[in-house]
PDB file of C-alpha atoms in Angstrom:
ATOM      1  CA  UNK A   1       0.000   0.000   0.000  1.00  0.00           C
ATOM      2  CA  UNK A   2       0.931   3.712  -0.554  1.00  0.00           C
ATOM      3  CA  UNK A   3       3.147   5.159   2.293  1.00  0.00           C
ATOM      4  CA  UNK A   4       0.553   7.860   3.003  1.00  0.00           C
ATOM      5  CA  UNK A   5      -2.172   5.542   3.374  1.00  0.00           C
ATOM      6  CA  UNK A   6       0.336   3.534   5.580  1.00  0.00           C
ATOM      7  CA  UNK A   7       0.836   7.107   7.297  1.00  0.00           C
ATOM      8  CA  UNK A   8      -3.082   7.595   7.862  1.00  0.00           C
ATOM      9  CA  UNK A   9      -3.544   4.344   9.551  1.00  0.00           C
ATOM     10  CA  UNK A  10      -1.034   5.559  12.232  1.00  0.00           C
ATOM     11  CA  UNK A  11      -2.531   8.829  12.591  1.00  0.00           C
ATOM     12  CA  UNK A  12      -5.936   7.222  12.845  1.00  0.00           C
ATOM     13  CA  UNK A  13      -5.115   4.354  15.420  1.00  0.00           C
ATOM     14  CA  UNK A  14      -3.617   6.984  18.075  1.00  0.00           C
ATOM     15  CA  UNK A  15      -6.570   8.383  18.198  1.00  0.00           C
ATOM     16  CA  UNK A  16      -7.893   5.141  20.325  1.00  0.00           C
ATOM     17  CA  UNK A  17     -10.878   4.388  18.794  1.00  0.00           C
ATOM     18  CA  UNK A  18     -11.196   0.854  17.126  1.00  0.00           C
ATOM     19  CA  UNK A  19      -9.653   0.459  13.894  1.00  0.00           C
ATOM     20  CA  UNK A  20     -11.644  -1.633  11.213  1.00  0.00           C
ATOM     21  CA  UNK A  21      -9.657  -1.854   8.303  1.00  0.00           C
ATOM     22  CA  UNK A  22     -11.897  -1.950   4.596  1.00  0.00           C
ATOM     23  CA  UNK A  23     -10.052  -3.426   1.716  1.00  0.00           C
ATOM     24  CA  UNK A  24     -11.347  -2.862  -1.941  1.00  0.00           C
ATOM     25  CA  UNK A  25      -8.989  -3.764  -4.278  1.00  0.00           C
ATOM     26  CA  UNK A  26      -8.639  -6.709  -7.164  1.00  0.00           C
ATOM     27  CA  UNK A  27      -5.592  -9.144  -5.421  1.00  0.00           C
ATOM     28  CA  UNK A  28      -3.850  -9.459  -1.970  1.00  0.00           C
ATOM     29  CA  UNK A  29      -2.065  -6.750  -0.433  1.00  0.00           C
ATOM     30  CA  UNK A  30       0.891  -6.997   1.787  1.00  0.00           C
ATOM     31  CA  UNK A  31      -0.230  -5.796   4.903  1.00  0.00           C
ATOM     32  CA  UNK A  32       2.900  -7.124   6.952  1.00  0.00           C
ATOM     33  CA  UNK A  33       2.170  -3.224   8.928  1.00  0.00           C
ATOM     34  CA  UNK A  34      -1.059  -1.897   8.400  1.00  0.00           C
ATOM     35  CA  UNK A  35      -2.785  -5.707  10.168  1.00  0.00           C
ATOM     36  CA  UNK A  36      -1.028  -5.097  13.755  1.00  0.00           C
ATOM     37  CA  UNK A  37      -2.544  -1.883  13.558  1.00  0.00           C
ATOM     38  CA  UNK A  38      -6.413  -2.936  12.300  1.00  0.00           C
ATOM     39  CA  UNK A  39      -8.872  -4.393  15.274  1.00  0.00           C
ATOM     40  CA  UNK A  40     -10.345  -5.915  12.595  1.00  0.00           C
ATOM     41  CA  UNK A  41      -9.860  -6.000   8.171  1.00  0.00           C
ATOM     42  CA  UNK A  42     -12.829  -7.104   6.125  1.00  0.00           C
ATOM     43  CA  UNK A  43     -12.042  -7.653   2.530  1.00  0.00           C
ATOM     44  CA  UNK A  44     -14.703  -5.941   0.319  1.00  0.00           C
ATOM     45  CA  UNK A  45     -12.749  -6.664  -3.131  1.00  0.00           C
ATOM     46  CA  UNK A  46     -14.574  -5.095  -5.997  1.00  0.00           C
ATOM     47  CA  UNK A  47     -17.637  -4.960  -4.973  1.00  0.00           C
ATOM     48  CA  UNK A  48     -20.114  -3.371  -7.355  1.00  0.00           C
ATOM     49  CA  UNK A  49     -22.972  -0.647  -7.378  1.00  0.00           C
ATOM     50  CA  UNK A  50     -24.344  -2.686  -4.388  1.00  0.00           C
ATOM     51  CA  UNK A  51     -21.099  -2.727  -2.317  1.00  0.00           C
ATOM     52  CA  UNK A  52     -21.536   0.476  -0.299  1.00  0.00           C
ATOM     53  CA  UNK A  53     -24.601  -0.574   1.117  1.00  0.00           C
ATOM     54  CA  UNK A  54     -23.196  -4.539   1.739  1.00  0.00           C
ATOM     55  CA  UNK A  55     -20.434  -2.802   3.389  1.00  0.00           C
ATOM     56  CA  UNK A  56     -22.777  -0.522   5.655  1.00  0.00           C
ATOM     57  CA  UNK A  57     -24.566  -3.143   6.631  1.00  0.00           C
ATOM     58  CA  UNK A  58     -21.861  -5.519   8.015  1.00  0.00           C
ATOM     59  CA  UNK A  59     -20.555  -2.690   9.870  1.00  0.00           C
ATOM     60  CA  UNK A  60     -23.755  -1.190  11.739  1.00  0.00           C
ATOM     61  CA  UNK A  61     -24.061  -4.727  12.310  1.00  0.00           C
ATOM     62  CA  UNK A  62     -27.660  -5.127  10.384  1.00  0.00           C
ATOM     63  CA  UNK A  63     -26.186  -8.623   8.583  1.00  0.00           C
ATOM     64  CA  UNK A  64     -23.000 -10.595  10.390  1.00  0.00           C
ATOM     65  CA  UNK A  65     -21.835 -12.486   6.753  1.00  0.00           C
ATOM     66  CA  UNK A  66     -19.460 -15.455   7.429  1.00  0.00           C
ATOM     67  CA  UNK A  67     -16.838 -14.715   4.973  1.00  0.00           C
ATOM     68  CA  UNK A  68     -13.720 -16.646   4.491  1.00  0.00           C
ATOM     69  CA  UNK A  69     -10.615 -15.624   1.978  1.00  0.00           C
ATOM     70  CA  UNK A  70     -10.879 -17.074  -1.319  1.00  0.00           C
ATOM     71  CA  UNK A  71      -7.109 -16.274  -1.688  1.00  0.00           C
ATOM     72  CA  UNK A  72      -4.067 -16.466   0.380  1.00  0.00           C
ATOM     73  CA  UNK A  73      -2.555 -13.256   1.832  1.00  0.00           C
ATOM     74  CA  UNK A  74       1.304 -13.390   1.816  1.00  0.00           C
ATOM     75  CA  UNK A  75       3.106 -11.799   4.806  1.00  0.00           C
ATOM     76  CA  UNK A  76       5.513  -9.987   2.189  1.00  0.00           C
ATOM     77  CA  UNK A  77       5.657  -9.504  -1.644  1.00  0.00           C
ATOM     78  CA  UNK A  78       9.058 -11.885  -1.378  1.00  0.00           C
ATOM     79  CA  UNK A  79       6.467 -14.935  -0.698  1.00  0.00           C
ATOM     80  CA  UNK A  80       4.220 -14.290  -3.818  1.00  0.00           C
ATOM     81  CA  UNK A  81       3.052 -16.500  -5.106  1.00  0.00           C
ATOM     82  CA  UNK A  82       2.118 -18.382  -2.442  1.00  0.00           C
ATOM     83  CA  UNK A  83      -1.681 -20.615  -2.559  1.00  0.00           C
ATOM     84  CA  UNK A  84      -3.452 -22.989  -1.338  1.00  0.00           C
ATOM     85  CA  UNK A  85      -2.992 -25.730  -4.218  1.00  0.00           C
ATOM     86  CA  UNK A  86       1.047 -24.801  -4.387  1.00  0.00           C
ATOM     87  CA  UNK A  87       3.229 -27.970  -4.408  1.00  0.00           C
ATOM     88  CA  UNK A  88       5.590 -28.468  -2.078  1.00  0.00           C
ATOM     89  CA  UNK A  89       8.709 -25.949  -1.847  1.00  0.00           C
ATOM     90  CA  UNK A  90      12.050 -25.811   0.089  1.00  0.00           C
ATOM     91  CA  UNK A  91       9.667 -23.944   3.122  1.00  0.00           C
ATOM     92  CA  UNK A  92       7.490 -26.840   3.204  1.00  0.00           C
ATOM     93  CA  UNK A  93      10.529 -29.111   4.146  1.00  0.00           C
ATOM     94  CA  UNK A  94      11.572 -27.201   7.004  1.00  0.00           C
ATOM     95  CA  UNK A  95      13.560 -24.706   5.318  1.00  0.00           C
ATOM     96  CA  UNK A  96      12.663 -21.309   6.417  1.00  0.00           C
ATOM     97  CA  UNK A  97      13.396 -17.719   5.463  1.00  0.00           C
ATOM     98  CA  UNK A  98      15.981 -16.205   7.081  1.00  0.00           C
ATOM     99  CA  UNK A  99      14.183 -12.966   7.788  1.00  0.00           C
ATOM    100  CA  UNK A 100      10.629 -14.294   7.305  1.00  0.00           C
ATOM    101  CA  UNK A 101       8.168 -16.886   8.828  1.00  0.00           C
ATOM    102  CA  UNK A 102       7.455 -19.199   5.837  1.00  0.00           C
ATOM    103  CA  UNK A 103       3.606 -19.180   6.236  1.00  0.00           C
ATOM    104  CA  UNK A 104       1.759 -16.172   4.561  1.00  0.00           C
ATOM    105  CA  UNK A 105      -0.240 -13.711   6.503  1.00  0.00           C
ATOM    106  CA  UNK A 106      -3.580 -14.846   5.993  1.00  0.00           C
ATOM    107  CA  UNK A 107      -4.106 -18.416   4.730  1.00  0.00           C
ATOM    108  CA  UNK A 108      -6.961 -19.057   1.806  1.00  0.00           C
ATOM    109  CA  UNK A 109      -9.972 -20.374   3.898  1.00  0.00           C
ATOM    110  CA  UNK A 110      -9.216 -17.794   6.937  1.00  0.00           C
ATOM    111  CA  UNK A 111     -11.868 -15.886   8.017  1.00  0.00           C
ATOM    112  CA  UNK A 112     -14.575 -15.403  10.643  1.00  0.00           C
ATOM    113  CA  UNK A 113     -18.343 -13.533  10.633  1.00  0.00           C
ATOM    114  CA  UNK A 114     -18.324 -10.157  11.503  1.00  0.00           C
ATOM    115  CA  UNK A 115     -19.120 -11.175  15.180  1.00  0.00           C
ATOM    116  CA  UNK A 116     -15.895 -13.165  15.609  1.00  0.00           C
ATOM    117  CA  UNK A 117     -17.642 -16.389  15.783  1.00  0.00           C
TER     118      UNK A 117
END
């Protein structure tokens, strides 16, 4: 993500109030610093003409969708591609990065309702 969007989501968070992070974009970010900072993401890809209103609607809490990733999330752009059908690699041997973890951030299938349940 931009630096200055990066730079927003700091300002924002010191204010204290919870953090919900909306995503709307066409393939997985790296969010390696903006996801420590979120109390909580929900991916909205491209939603449509209808979106807006979807979106208001999980987050006044009107609908609680159960909505799992239909794509893995790597922890940095060094791990793309990364998926859930990927064949086995040196990482899935027991070799690791040196600077990384080998898993990705968010694995395809991850995901909870809007109520955390």
């Amino acid at each position: 993500m931009p630096a200055i969007q990066e730079k927003l989501v700091q300002e924002l968070k010191k204010t204290g109030k919870p953090l919900v992070l909306v995503l709307s974009n066409g393939r997985p970010l790296e969010l390696m610093h903006l996801e420590p900072m979120a109390d909580a993401i929900i991916e909205i890809w491209q939603p449509g003409i209808m979106g807006a209103e979807a979106l208001a609607s999980i987050l006044s809490g009107r609908v609680s969708p159960s909505g799992k990733l239909d794509i893995t999330f790597p922890l940095t752009t060094g791990q793309i591609p990364i998926y859930y059908c990927m064949r086995p690699n040196g990482s899935t041997y027991g070799i690791e990065y040196q600077d990384i973890p080998a898993g990705p951030l968010y694995w395809f299938g991850y995901g909870l309702s809007y109520a955390g349940s």
